[in-house]
Tab-separated table of C-alpha atoms in Angstrom:
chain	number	residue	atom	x	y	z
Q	171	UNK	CA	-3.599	7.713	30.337
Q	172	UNK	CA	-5.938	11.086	30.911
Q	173	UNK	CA	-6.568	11.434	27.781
Q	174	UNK	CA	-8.621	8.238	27.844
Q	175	UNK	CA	-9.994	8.679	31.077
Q	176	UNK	CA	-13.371	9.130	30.589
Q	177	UNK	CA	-13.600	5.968	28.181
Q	178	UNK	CA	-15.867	3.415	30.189
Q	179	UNK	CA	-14.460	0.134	30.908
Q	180	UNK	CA	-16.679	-2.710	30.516
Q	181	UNK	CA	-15.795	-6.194	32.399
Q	182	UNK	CA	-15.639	-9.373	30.612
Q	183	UNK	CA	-18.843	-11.108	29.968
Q	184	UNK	CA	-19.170	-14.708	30.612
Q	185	UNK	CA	-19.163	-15.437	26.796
Q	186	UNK	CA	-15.956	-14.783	26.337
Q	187	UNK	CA	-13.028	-16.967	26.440
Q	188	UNK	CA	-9.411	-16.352	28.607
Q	189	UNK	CA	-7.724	-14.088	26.627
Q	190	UNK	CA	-9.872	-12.037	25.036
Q	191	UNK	CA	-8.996	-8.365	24.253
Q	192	UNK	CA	-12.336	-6.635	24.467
Q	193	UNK	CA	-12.016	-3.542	22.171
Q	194	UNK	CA	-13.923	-0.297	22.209
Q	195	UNK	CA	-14.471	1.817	19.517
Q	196	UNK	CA	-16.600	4.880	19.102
Q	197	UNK	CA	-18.599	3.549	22.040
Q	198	UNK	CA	-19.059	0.398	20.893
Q	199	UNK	CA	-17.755	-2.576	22.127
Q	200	UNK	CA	-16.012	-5.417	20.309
Q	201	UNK	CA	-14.615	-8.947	21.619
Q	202	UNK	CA	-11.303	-9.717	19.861
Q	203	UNK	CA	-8.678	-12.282	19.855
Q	204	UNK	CA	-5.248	-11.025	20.574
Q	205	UNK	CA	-3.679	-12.387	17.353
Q	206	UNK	CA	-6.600	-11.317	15.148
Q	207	UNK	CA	-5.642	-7.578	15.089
Q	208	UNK	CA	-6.312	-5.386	12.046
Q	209	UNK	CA	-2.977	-4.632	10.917
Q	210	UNK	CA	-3.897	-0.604	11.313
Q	211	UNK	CA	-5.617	-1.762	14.580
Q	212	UNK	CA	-4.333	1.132	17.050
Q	213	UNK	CA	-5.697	1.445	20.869
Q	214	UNK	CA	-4.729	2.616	24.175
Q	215	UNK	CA	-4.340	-0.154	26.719
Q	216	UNK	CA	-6.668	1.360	29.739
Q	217	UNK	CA	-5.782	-1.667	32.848
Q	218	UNK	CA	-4.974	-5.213	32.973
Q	219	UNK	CA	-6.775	-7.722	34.661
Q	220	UNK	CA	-5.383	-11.139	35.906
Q	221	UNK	CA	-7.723	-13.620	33.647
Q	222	UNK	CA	-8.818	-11.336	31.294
Q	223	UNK	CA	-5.591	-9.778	29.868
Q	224	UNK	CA	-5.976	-5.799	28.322
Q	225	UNK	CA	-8.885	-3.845	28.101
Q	226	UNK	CA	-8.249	-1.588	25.078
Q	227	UNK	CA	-10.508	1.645	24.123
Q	228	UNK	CA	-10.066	4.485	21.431
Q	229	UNK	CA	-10.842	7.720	22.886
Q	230	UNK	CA	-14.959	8.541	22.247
Q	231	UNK	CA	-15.368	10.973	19.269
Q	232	UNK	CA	-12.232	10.691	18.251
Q	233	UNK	CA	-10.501	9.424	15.035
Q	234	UNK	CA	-7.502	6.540	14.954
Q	235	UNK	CA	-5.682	5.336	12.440
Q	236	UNK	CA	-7.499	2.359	11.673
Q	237	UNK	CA	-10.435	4.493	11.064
Q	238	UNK	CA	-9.331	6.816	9.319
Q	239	UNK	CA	-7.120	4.604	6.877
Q	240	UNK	CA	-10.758	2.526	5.914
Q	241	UNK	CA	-11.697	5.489	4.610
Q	242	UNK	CA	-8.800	5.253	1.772
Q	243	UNK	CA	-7.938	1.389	2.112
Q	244	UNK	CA	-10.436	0.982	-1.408
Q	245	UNK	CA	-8.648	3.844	-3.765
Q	246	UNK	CA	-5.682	1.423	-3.229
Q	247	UNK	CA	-7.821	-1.537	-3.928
Q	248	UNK	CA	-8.790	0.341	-7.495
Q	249	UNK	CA	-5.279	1.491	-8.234
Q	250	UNK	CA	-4.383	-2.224	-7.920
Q	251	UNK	CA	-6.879	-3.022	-10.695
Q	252	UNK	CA	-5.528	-0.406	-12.892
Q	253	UNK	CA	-1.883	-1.932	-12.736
Q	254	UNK	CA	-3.795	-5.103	-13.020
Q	255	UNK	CA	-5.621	-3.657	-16.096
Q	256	UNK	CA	-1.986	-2.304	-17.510
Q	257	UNK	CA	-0.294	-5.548	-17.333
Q	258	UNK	CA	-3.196	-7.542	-19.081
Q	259	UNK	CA	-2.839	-5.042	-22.103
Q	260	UNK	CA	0.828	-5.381	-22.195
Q	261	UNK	CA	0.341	-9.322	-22.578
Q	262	UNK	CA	-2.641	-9.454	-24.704
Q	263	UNK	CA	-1.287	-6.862	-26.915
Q	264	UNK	CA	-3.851	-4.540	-26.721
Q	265	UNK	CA	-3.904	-1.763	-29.444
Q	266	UNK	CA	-2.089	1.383	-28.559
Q	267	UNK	CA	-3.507	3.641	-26.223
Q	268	UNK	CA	-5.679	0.899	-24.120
Q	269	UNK	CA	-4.538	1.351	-20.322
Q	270	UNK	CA	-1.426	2.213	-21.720
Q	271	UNK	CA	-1.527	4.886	-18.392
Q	272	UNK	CA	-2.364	2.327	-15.580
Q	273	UNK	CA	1.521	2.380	-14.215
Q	274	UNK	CA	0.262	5.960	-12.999
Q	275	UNK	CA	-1.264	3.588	-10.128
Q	276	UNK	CA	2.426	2.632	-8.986
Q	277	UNK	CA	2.670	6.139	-8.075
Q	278	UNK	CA	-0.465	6.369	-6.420
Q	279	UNK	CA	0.443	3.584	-4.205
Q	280	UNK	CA	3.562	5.153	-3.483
Q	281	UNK	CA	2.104	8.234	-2.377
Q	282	UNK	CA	-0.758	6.323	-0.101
Q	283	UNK	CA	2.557	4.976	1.298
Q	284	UNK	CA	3.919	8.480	2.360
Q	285	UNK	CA	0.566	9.524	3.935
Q	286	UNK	CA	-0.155	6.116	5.947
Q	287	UNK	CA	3.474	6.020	7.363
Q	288	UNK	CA	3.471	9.500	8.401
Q	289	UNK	CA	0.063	9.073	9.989
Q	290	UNK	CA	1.284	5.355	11.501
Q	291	UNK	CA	5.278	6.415	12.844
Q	292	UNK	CA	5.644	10.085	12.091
Q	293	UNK	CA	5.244	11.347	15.486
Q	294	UNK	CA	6.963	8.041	17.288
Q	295	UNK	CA	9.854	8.658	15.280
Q	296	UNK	CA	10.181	12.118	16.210
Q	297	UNK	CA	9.533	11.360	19.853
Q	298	UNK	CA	11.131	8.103	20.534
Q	299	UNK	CA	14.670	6.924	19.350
Q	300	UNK	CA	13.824	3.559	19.667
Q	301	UNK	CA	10.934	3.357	17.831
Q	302	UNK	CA	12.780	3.229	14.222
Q	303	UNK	CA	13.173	-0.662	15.152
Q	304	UNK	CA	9.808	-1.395	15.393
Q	305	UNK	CA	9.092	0.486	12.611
Q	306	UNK	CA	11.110	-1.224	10.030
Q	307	UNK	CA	9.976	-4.227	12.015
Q	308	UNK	CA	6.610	-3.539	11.499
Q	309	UNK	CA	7.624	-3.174	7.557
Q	310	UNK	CA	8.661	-6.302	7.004
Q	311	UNK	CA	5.743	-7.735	8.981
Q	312	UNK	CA	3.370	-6.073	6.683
Q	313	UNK	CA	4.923	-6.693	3.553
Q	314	UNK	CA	6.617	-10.566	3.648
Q	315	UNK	CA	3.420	-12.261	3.486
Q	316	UNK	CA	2.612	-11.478	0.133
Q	317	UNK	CA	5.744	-11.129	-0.600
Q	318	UNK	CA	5.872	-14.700	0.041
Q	319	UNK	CA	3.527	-15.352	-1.823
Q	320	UNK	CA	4.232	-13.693	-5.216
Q	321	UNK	CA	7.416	-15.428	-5.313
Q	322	UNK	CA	6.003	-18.851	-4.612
Q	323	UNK	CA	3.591	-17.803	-7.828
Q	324	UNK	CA	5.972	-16.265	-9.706
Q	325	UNK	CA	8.102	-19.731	-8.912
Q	326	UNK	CA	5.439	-21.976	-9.699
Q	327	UNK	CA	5.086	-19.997	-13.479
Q	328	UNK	CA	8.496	-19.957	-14.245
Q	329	UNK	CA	9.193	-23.367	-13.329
Q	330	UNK	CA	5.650	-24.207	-15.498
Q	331	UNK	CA	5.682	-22.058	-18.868
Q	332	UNK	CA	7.921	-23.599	-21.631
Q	333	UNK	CA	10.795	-21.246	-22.233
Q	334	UNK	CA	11.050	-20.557	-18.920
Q	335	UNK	CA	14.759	-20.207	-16.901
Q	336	UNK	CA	15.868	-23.683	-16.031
Q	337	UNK	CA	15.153	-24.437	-12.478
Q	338	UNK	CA	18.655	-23.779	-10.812
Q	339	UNK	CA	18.444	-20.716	-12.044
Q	340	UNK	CA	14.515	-20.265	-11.072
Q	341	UNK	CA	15.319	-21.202	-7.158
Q	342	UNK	CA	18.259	-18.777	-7.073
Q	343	UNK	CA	15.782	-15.754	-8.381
Q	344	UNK	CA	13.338	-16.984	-6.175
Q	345	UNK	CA	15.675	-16.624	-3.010
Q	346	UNK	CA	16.699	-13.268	-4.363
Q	347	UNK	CA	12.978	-12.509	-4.968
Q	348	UNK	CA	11.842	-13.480	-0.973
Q	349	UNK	CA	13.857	-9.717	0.095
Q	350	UNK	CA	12.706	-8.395	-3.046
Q	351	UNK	CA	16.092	-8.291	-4.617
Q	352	UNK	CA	16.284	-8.379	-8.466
Q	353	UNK	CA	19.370	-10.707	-10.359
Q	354	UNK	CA	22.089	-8.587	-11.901
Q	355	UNK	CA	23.041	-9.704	-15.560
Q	356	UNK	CA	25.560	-7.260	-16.643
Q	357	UNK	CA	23.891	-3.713	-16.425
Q	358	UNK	CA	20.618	-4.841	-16.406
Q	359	UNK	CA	18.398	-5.686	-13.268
Q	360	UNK	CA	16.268	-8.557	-13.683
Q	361	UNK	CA	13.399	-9.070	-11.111
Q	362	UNK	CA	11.867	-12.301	-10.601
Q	363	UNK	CA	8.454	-10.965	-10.520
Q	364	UNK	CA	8.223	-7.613	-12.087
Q	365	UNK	CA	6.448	-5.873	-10.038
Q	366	UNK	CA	8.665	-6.236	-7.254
Q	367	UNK	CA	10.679	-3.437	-8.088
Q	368	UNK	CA	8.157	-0.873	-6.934
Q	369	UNK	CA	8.316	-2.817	-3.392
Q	370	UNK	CA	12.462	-2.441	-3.573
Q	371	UNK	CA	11.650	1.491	-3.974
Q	372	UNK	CA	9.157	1.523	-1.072
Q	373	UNK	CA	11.029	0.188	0.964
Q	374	UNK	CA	14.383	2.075	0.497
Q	375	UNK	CA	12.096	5.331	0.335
Q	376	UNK	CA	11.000	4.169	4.123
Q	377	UNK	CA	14.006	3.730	5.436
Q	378	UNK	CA	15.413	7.349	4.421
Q	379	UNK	CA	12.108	8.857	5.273
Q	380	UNK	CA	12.426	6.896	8.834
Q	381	UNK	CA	16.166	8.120	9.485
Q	382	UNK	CA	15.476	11.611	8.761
Q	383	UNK	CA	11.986	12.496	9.724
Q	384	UNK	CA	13.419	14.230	12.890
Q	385	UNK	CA	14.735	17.227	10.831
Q	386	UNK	CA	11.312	17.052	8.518
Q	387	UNK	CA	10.269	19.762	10.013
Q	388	UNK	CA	7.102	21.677	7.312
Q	389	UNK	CA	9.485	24.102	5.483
Q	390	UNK	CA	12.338	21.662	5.133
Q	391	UNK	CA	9.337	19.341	3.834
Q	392	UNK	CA	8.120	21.744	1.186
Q	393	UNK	CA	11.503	22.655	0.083
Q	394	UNK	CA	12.714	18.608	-0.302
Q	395	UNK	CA	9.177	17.990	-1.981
Q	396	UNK	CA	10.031	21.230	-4.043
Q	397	UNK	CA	13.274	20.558	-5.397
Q	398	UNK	CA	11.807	16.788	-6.311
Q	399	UNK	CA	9.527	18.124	-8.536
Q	400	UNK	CA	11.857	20.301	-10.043
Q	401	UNK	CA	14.167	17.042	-10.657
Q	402	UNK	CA	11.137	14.469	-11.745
Q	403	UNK	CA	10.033	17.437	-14.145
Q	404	UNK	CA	13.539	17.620	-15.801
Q	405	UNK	CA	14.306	14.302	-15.526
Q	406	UNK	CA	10.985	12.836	-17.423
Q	407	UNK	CA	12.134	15.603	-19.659
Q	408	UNK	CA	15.534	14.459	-20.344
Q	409	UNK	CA	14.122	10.546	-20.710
Q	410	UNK	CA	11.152	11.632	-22.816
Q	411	UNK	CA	8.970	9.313	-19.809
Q	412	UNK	CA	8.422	9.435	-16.182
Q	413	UNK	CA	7.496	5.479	-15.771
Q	414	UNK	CA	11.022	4.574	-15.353
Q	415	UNK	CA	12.313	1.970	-13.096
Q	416	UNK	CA	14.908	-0.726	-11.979
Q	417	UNK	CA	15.581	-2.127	-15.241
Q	418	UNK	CA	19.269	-1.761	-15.491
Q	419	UNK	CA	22.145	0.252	-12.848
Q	420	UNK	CA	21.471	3.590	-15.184
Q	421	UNK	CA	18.054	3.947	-14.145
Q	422	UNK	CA	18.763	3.635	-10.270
Q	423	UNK	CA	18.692	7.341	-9.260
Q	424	UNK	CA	15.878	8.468	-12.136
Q	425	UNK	CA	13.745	5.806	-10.403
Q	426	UNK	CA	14.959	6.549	-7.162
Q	427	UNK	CA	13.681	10.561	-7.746
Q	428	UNK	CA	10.461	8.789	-8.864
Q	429	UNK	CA	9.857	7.346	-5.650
Q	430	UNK	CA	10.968	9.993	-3.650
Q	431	UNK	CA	8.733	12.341	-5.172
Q	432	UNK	CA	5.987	9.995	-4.967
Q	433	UNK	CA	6.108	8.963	-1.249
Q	434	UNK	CA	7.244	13.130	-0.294
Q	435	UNK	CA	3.888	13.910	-1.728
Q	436	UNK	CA	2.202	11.883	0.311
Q	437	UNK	CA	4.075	12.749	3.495
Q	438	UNK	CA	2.845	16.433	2.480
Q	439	UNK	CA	-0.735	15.250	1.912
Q	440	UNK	CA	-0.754	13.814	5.867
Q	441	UNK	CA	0.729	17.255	7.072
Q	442	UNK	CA	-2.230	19.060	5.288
Q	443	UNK	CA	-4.802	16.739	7.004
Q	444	UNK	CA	-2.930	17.144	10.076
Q	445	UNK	CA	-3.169	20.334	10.405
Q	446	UNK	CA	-7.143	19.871	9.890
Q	447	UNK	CA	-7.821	23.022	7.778
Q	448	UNK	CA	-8.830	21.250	5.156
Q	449	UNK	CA	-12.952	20.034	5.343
Q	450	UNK	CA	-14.311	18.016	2.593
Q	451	UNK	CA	-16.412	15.011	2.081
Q	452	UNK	CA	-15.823	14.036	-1.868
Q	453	UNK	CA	-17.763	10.896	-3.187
Q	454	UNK	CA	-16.362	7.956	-3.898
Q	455	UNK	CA	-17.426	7.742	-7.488
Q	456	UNK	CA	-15.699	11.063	-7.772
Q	457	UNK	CA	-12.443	9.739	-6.508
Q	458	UNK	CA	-12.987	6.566	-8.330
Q	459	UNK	CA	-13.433	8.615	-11.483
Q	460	UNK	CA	-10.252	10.462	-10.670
Q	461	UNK	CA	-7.906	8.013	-9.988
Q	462	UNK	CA	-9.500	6.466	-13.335
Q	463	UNK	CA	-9.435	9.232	-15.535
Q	464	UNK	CA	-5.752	7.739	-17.119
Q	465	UNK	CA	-6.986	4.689	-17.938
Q	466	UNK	CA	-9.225	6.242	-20.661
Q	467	UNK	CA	-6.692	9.001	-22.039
Q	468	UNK	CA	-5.190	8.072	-25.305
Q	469	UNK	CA	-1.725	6.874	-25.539
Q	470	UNK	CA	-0.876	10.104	-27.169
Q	471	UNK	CA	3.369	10.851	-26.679
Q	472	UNK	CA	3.331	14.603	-26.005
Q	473	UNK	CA	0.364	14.560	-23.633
Q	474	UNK	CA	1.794	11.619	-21.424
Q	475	UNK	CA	4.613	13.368	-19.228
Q	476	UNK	CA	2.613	16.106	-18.265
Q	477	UNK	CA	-0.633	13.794	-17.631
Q	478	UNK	CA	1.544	11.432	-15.322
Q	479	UNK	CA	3.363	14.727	-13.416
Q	480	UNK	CA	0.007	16.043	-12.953
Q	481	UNK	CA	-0.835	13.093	-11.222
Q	482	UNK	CA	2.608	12.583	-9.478
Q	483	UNK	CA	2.833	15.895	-8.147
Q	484	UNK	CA	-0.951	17.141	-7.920
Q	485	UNK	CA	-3.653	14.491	-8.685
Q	486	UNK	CA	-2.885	11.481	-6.407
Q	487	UNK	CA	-1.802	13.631	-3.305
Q	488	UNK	CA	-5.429	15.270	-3.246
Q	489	UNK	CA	-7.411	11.720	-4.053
Q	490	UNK	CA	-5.340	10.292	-0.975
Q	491	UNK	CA	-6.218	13.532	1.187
Q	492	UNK	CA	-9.830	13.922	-0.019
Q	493	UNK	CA	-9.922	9.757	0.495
Q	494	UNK	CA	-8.974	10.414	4.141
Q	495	UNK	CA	-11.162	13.018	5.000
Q	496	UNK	CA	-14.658	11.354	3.585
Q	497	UNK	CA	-17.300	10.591	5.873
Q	498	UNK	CA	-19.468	8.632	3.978
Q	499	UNK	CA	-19.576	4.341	4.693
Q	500	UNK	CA	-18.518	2.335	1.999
Q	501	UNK	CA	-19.654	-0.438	0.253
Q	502	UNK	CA	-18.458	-3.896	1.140
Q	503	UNK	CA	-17.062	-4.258	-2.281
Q	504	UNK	CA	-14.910	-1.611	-2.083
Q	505	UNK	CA	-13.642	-2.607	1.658
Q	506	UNK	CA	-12.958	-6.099	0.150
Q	507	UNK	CA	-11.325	-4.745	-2.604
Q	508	UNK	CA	-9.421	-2.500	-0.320
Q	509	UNK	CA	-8.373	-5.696	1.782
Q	510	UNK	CA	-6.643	-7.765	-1.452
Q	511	UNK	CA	-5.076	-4.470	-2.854
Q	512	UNK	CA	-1.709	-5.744	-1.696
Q	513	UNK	CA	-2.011	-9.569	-2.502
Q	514	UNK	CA	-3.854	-8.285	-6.000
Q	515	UNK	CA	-0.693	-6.319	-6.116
Q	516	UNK	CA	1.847	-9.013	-5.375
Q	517	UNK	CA	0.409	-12.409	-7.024
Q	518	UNK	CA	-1.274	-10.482	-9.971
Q	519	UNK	CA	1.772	-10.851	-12.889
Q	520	UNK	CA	2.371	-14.553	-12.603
Q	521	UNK	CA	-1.043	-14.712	-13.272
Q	522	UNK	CA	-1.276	-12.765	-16.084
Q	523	UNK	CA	1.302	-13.852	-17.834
Q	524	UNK	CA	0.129	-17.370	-17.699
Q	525	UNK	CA	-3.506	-17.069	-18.954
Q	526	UNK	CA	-1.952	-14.828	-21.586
Q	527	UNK	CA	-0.024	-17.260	-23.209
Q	528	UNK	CA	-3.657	-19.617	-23.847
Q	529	UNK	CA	-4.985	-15.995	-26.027
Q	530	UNK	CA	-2.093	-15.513	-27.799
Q	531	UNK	CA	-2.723	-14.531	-31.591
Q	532	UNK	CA	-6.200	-14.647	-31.210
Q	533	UNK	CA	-9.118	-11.475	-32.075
Q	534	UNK	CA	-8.696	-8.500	-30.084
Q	535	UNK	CA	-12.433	-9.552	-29.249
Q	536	UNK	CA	-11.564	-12.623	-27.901
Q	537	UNK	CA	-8.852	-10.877	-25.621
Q	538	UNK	CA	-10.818	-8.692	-24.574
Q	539	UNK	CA	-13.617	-10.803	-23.212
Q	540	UNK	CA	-10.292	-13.101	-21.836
Q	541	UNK	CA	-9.375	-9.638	-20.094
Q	542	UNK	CA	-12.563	-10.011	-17.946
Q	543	UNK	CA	-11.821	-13.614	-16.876
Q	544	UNK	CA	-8.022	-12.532	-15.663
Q	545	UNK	CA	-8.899	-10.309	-13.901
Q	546	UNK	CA	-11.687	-12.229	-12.423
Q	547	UNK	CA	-8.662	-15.248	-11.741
Q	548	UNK	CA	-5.783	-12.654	-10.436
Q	549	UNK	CA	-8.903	-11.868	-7.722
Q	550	UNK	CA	-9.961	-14.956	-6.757
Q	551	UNK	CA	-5.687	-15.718	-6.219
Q	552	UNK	CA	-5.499	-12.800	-4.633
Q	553	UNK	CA	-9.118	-13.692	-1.923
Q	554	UNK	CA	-7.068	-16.934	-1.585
Q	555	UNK	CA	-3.691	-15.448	-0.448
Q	556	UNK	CA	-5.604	-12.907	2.236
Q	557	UNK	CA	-7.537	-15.522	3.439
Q	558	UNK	CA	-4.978	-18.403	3.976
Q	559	UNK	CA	-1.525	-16.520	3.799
Q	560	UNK	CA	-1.889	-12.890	4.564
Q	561	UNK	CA	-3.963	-12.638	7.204
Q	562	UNK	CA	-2.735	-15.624	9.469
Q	563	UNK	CA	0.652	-14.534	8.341
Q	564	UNK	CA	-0.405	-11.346	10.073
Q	565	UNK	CA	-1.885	-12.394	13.013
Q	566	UNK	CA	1.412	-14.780	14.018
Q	567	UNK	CA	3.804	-12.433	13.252
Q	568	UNK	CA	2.191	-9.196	14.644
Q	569	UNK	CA	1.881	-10.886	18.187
Q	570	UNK	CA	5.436	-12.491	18.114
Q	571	UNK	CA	7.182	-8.867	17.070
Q	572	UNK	CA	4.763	-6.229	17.700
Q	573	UNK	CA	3.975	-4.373	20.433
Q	574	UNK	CA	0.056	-2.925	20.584
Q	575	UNK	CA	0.844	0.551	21.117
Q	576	UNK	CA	-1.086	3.916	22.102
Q	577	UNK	CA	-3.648	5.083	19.793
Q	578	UNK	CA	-3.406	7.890	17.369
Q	579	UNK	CA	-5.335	10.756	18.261
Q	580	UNK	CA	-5.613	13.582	14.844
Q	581	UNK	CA	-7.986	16.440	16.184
């Protein structure tokens, strides 16, 4: 509580309705409804009233989470396009060396996952033994929604395209699909929508970064993120590729490292800002450009595994940290595009693969202009699922089975 003593508390007005949460950030004050929360929404409950309910302020001057995370909420929204971009050349058969580097994005989301968690739970986890509950609570809050959603689209596809899996066997992947669980046919691991895998290695990433962050102290972290790069490095060696994944039992722990050394990069990217010796106020073109840069590289085989370590290791760590610490406002395209990163993310395939089928055999011309109009469709799907599913989704769920908690002070 002293540490937000001096915030000002400002009564009700007249305006607003019973159970209102008025909100004040960076002396400014906003009227909310309890269940519309941002999901990185993070304040400090100063005193109750009787009518009224909280009053909730973020310390003056200084930096939460949900402000700081705004600040890096679009990169994701752009590395969703890129995996977007990847999966529209696989189906349209693009020539050779046309986004045939977008899965780098699946790392880069990875690693945005290891900086936001550590900035979100890292020190509740260390402080409180309790609070690895809510966290993995607070996990499947986030994520189910869209989850939901995918599968329903993925469903919907299957159940539509001729070829398809007959519908017993559609529901039964679907079930499997709603905890992100792929179908086991012999050795091979088939997932129901196919980008769900990176979800399964998310999560299990989270929950051994959550039971053992109380031992993470900043040399064990370096020497874990260490001897991960050591293993990524000789085991994209030994596979001739790094963009493994769940595909069959045999590529469990090479996707598993994968992950790891994804999300450990990130955890080492929140340290670094942490520690706040690191000033630097990047554009976002420059970032944009960065995160890019794959996209455009040839699909030449001897320059792939060390472009995609580079970015494992080096490039997506510093465009997450540089991401955080900007100061500049962004445009309201890139905040929207920031908002559907994870329902782009999570509905985008089915999608895909449907308007696909309508360009198949035709010009590479043709495809590409069809290229445009995806991606322009897996948008609007994914507008629709924020809008009607994600965010109400949210809202329900995060005042049933979460807590509003203290806010996050970094310097």
């Amino acid at each position: 509580m002293s540490e937000h003593q001096n915030a000002r508390i400002v009564k009700p007005s007249k305006s607003c309705r019973p159970g209102t949460v008025l909100v004040k950030k960076h002396d400014r004050l906003v009227c909310r409804c309890p269940r519309q929360f941002s999901r990185y929404s993070c304040f400090a409950p100063l005193n109750r009233d009787k009518r009224w309910g909280n009053v909730y302020a973020a310390c003056p001057g200084r930096r939460t989470l949900e402000t700081s995370l705004c600040r890096i909420g679009w990169v994701e929204g752009v590395a969703a396009l890129m995996v977007v971009a990847y999966h529209i050349g696989i189906f349209l058969k693009f020539p050779s060396g046309i986004t045939v580097h977008g899965n780098i994005a699946v790392d880069f989301f990875l690693c945005l996952s290891g900086f936001v968690l550590a900035f979100a739970h890292e020190r509740r986890l260390r402080e409180n033994g309790g609070e690895l509950a809510r966290f993995l609570m607070s996990r499947v809050v986030r994520l189910w929604p869209s989850v939901l959603a995918g599968s329903v689209a993925a469903l919907l596809v299957a159940l539509g395209m001729a070829g398809g899996p007959g519908a017993s066997s559609a529901y039964r992947a679907f079930a499997l699909s709603l905890v992100v669980l792929p179908r086991l046919e012999g050795q091979n691991l088939v997932w129901f929508n196919g980008v769900y895998w990176s979800l399964f290695a998310e999560i299990l990433v989270n929950l051994l970064w959550a039971v053992s962050v109380k031992a993470l102290g900043n040399r064990g972290l370096i020497t874990i993120a260490f001897v991960l790069s050591v293993a990524i490095t000789w085991i994209a060696i030994d596979h001739n590729s790094v963009h493994f994944f769940y595909q069959s039992v045999d590529m469990i722990v090479p996707t598993t490292v994968r992950a790891l050394a994804s999300f450990c990069m990130g955890v080492v990217a929140y340290r670094i800002y942490e520690a706040r010796r690191v000033k630097a106020d990047v554009a976002p073109v420059i970032l944009i450009a960065a995160l890019l840069f794959p996209m455009i590289v040839p699909g030449v085989s001897w320059f792939g595994i060390p472009l995609s370590l580079f970015y494992i290791l080096c490039a997506n760590p510093m465009i997450v940290l540089l991401g955080a610490l900007g100061q500049r406002e962004q445009s309201r395209v890139l905040t929207w595009l920031g908002n559907i990163s994870f329902p782009l993310y999570a509905t985008h395939l089915p999608v895909v693969m449907l308007l696909s089928r309508l360009m198949a055999g035709q010009p590479l011309a043709e495809r590409l202009i069809a290229a445009v109009g995806i991606v322009g469709a897996a948008l609007i799907v994914a507008e629709v699922v924020r809008r009607f599913v994600e965010k109400p989704a949210l809202a329900y769920l995060g005042a049933r089975l979460l807590v509003p908690r203290r806010a996050v002070s970094v310097g």
